[in-house]
CSV table of C-alpha atoms in Angstrom, one decimal:
chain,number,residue,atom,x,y,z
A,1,UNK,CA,46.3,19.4,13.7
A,2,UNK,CA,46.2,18.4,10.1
A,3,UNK,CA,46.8,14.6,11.1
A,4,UNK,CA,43.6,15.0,13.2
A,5,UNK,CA,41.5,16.4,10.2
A,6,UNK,CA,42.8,13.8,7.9
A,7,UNK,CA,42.1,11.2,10.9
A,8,UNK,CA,38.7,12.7,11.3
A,9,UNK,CA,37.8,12.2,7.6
A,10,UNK,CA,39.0,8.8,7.3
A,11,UNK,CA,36.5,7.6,10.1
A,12,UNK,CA,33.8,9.7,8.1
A,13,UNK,CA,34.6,8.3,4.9
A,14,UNK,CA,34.3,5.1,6.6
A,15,UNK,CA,31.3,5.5,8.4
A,16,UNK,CA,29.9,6.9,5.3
A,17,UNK,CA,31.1,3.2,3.1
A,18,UNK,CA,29.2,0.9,6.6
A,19,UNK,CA,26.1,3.3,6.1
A,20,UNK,CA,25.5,2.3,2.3
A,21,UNK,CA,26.0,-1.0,3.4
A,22,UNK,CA,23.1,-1.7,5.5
A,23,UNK,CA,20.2,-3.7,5.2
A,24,UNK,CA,17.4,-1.3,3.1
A,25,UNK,CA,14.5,-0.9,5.7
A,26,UNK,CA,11.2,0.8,5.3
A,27,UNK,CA,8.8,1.7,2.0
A,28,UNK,CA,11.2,3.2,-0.9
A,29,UNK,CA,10.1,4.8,-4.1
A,30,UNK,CA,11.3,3.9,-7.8
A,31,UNK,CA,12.6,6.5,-8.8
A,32,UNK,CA,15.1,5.6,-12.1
A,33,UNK,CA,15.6,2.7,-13.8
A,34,UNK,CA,18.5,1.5,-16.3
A,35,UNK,CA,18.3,-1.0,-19.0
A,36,UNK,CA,17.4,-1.2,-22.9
A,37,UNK,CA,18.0,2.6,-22.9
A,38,UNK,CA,19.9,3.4,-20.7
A,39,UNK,CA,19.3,5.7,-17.5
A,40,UNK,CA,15.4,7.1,-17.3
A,41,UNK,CA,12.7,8.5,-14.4
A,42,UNK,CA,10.7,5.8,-13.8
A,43,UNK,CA,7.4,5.0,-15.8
A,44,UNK,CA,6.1,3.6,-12.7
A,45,UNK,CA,4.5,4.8,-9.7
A,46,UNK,CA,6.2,1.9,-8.0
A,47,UNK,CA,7.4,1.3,-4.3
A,48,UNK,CA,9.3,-1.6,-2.8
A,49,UNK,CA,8.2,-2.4,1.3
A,50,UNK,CA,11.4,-3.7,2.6
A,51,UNK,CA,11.2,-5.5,6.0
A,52,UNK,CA,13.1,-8.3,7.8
A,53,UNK,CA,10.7,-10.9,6.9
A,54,UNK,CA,9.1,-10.2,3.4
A,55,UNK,CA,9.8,-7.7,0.7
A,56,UNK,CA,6.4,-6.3,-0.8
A,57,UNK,CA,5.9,-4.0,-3.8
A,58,UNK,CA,3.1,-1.3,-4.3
A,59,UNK,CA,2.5,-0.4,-7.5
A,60,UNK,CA,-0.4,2.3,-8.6
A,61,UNK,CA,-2.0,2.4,-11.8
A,62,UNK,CA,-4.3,5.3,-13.5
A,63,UNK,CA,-7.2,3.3,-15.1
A,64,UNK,CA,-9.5,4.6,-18.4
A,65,UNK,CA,-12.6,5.5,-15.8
A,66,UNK,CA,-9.9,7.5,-14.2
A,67,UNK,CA,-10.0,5.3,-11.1
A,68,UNK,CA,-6.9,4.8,-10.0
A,69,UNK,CA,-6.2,1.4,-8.6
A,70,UNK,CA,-3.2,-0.3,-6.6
A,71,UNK,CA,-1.7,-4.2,-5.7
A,72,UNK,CA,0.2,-5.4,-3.2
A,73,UNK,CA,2.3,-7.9,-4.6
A,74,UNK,CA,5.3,-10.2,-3.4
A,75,UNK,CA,7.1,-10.7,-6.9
A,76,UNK,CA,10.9,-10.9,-5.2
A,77,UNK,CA,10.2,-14.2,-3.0
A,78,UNK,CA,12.7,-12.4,-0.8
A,79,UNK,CA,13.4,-10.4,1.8
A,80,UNK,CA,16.1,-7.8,0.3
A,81,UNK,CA,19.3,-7.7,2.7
A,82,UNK,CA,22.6,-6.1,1.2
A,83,UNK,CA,24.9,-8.1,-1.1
A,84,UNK,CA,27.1,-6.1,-2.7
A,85,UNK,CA,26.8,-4.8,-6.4
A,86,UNK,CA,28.5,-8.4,-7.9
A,87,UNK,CA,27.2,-11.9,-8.7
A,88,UNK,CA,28.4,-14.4,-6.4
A,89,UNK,CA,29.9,-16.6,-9.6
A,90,UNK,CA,29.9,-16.5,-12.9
A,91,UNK,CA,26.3,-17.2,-14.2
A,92,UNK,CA,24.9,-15.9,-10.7
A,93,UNK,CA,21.5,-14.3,-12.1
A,94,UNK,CA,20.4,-13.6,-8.2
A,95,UNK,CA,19.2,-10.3,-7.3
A,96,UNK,CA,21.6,-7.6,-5.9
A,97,UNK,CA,21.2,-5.2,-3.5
A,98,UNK,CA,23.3,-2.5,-2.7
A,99,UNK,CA,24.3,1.1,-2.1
A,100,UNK,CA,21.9,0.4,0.6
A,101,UNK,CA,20.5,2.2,3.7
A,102,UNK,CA,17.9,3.7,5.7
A,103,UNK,CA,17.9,6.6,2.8
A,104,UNK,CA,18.1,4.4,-0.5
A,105,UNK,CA,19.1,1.7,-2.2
A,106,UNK,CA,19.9,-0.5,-5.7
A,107,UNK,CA,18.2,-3.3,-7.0
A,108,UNK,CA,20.1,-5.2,-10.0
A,109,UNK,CA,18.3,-8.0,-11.1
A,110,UNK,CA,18.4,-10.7,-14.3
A,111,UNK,CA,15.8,-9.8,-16.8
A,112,UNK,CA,14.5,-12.4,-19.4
A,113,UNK,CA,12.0,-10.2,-21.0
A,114,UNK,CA,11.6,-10.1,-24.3
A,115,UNK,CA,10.0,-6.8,-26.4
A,116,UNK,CA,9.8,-4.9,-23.0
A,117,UNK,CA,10.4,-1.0,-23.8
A,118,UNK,CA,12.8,-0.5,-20.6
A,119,UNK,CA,13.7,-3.5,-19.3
A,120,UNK,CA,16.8,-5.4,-21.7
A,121,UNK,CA,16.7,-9.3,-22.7
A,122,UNK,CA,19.4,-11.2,-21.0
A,123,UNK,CA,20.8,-8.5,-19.1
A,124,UNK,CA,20.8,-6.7,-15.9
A,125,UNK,CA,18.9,-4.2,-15.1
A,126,UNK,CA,19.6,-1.6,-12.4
A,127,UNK,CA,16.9,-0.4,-10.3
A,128,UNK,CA,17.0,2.9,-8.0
A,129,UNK,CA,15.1,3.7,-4.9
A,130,UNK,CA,14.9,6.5,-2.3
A,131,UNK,CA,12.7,6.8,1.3
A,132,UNK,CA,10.2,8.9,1.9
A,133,UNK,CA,9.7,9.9,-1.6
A,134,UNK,CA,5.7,9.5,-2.5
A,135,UNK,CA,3.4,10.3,-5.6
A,136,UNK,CA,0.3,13.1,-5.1
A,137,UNK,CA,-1.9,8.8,-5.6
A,138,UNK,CA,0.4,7.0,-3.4
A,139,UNK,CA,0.3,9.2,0.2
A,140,UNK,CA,-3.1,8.4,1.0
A,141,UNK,CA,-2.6,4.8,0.0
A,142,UNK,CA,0.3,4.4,2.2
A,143,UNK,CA,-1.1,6.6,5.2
A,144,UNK,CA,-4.6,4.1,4.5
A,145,UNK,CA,-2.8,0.4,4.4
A,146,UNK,CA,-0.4,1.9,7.5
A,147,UNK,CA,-3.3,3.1,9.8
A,148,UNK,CA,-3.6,1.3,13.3
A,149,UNK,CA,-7.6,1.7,13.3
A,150,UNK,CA,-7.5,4.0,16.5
A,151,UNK,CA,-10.6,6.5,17.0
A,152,UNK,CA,-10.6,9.5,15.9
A,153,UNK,CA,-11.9,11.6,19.1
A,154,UNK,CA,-12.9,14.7,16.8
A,155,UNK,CA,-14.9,12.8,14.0
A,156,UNK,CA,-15.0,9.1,15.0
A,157,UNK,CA,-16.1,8.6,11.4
A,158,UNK,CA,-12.5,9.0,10.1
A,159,UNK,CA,-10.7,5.5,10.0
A,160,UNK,CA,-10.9,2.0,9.1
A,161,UNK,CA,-14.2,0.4,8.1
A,162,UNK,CA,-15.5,-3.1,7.4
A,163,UNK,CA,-18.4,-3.7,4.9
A,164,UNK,CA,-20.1,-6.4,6.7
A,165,UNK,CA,-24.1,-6.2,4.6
A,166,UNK,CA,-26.9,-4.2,3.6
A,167,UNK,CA,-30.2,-3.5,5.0
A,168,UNK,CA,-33.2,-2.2,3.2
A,169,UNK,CA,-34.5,-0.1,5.8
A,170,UNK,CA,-33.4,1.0,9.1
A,171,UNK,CA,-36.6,-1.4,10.9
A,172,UNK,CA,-35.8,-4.1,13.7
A,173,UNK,CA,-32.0,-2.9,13.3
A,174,UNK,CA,-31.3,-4.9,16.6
A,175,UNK,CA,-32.2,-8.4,14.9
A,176,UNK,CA,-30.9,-7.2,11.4
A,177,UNK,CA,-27.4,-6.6,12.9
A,178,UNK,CA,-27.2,-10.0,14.8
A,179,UNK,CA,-28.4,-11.7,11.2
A,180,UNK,CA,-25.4,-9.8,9.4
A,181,UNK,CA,-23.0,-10.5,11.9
A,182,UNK,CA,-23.7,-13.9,12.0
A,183,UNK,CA,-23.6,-14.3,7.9
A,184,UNK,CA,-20.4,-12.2,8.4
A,185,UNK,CA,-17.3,-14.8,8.3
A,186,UNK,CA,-19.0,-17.0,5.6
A,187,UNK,CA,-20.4,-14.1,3.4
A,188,UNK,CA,-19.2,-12.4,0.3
A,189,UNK,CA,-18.3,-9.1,2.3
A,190,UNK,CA,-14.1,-8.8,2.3
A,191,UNK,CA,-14.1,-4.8,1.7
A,192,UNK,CA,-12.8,-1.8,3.7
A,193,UNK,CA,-12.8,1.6,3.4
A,194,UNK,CA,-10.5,3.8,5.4
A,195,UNK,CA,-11.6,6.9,5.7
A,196,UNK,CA,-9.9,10.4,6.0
A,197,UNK,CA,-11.0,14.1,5.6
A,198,UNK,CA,-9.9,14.3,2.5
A,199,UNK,CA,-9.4,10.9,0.7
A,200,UNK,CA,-11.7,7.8,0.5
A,201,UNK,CA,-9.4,4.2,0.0
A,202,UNK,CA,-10.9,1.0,-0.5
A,203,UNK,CA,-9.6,-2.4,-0.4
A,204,UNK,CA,-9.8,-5.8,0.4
A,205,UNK,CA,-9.9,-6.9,3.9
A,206,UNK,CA,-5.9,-8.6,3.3
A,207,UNK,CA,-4.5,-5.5,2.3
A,208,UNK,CA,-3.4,-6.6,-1.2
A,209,UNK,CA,-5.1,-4.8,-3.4
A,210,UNK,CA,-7.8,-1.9,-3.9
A,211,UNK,CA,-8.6,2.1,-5.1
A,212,UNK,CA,-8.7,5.4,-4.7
A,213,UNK,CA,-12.1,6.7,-4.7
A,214,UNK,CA,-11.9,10.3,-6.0
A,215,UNK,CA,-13.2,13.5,-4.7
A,216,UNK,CA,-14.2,12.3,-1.3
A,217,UNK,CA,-13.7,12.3,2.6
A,218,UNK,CA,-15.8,12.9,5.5
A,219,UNK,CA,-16.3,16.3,7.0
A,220,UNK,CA,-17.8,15.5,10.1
A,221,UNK,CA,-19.3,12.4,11.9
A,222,UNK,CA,-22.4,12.4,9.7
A,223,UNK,CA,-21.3,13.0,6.2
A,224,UNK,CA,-19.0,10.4,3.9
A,225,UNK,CA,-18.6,12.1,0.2
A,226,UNK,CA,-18.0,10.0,-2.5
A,227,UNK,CA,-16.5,10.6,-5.8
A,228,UNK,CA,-18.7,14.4,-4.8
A,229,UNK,CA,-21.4,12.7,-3.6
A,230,UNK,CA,-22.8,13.7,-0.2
A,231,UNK,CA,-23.8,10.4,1.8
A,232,UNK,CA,-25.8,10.5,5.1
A,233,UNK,CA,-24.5,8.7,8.1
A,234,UNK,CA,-26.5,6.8,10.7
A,235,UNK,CA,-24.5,5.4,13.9
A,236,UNK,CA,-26.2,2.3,15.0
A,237,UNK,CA,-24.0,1.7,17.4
A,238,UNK,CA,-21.0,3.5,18.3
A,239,UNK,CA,-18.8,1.4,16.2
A,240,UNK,CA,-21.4,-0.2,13.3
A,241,UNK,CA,-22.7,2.6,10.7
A,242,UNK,CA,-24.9,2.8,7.7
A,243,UNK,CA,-24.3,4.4,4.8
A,244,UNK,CA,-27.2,5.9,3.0
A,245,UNK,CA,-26.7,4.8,-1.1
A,246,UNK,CA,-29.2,5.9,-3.4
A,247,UNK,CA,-30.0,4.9,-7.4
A,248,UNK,CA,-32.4,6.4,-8.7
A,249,UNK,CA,-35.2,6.4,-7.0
A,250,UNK,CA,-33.9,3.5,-4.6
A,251,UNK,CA,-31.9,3.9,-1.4
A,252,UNK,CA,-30.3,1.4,0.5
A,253,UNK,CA,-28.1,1.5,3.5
A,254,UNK,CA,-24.6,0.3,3.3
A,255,UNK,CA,-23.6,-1.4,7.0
A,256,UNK,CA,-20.0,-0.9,7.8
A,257,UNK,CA,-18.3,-2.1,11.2
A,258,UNK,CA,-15.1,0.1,12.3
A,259,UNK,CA,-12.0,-2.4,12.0
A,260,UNK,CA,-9.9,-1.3,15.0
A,261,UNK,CA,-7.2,-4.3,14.8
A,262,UNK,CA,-4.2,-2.6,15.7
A,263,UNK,CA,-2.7,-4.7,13.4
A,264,UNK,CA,-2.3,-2.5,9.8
A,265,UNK,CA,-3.3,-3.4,6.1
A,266,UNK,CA,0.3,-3.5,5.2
A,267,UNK,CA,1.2,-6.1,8.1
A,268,UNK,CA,-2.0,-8.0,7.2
A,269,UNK,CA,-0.8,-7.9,3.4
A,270,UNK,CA,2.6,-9.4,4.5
A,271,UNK,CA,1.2,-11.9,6.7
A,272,UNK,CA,-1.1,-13.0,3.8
A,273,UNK,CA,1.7,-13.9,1.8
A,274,UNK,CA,4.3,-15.5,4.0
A,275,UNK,CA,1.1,-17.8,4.9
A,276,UNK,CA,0.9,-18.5,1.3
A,277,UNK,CA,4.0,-18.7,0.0
């Protein structure tokens, strides 16, 4: 019996070792850092999007208008697969990965930056993520660049929606449409908003960068708040809205188109860059 339970352990020891050996896979949250001083929680609302073709990092930051704004960036130019915690050779600066799975994983990397509060001057610096871990900011940014575009069958308004133009009055809406949608590809327009009951994203049409609009949401089909502000809904058709915006004493109607590509913000973000790396 006690050869079994030591038998029984070894295979869980080692199934334990293969299982911080894996490939990380999925979105991951910084959640220490060591260099210059050591050991610390992370001064960053930062997450690393680890997939089999493109590593992608989210990072949120709190601006002086109390916006609070986020980038999708690709600043690895790699797609992080486990290596082991030691440099290949001696004066092997690559980046390491270990420690790794579906739960977790290191990044070690060569930094050369110099006067940098946390990160050290011609040293490694150790990097520590964990899944599933998200910021009261980053949820709805996630949940917003991961959302398919379906309908929502209870308030249609809640999704993904293109700003395609403006119209200054709701007249001849038939021709008016057919003039934005033709001005469309080659306009200026390249926003979105995804919508949810309780949070209000924008952000480019690539995924790659954008905000959190504060205080706002939709409570039903006919209503969009915005930073408080109650907006009035017109459905032009079932899948083109305006948006009532007023200034003073001007109102305008925002046109928006619903985006239902099943494709996500976050695929569209990676796709942007492996096309332009």
């Amino acid at each position: 019996m006690k050869k079994q339970i030591i038998a029984l352990l070894l295979i869980l020891v080692a199934a334990v070792g293969y299982a911080q050996t894996e490939n990380p896979r999925g979105i991951y949250k910084l959640m220490t850092l060591k260099g210059k001083v050591g050991e610390v929680k992370s001064p960053f609302d930062q997450y690393k999007i680890c997939t089999d073709s493109i590593t992608l990092m989210l990072a949120l930051v709190q601006q002086n208008n109390g916006l609070m704004v986020f980038n999708v960036t690709h600043p690895d130019n790699e797609t992080f697969n486990y290596t082991g915690p030691e440099p290949r050779f001696e004066g092997d600066h690559r980046t390491l990965i270990y420690d790794s799975n579906a739960e977790r994983f290191t990044e070690k990397w060569w930094s050369e930056t110099k006067n940098h509060m946390y990160f050290p001057e011609n040293d490694w610096c150790l990097e520590f993520y964990e899944a599933n871990r998200y910021s009261e900011a980053a949820r709805p940014v996630v949940e917003a660049l991961t959302n398919t575009g379906e309908v929502n069958a209870e308030n249609p308004l809640l999704g993904r929606w293109r700003i395609i133009g403006w119209m200054d009055e709701l007249t001849d809406v038939k021709k008016q449409l057919k003039d934005i949608k033709d001005a469309y590809p080659t306009g200026k327009y390249n926003g979105e908003f995804i919508i949810s009951p309780s949070h209000l994203v924008f952000t480019i049409v690539t995924g790659t960068s954008g905000a959190i609009v504060a205080n706002s949401g939709s409570p039903d089909k006919n209503t969009l708040i915005q930073n408080n502000e109650r907006q009035k809904v017109k459905w032009l058709t079932k899948d083109i809205i305006a948006v009532e915006r007023r200034e003073d004493w001007r109102r305008d109607w925002q046109i928006m188109e619903r985006d239902a590509d099943s494709e996500t913000l976050m695929s569209r973000a990676a796709n942007y860059y492996i096309n332009n790396r």
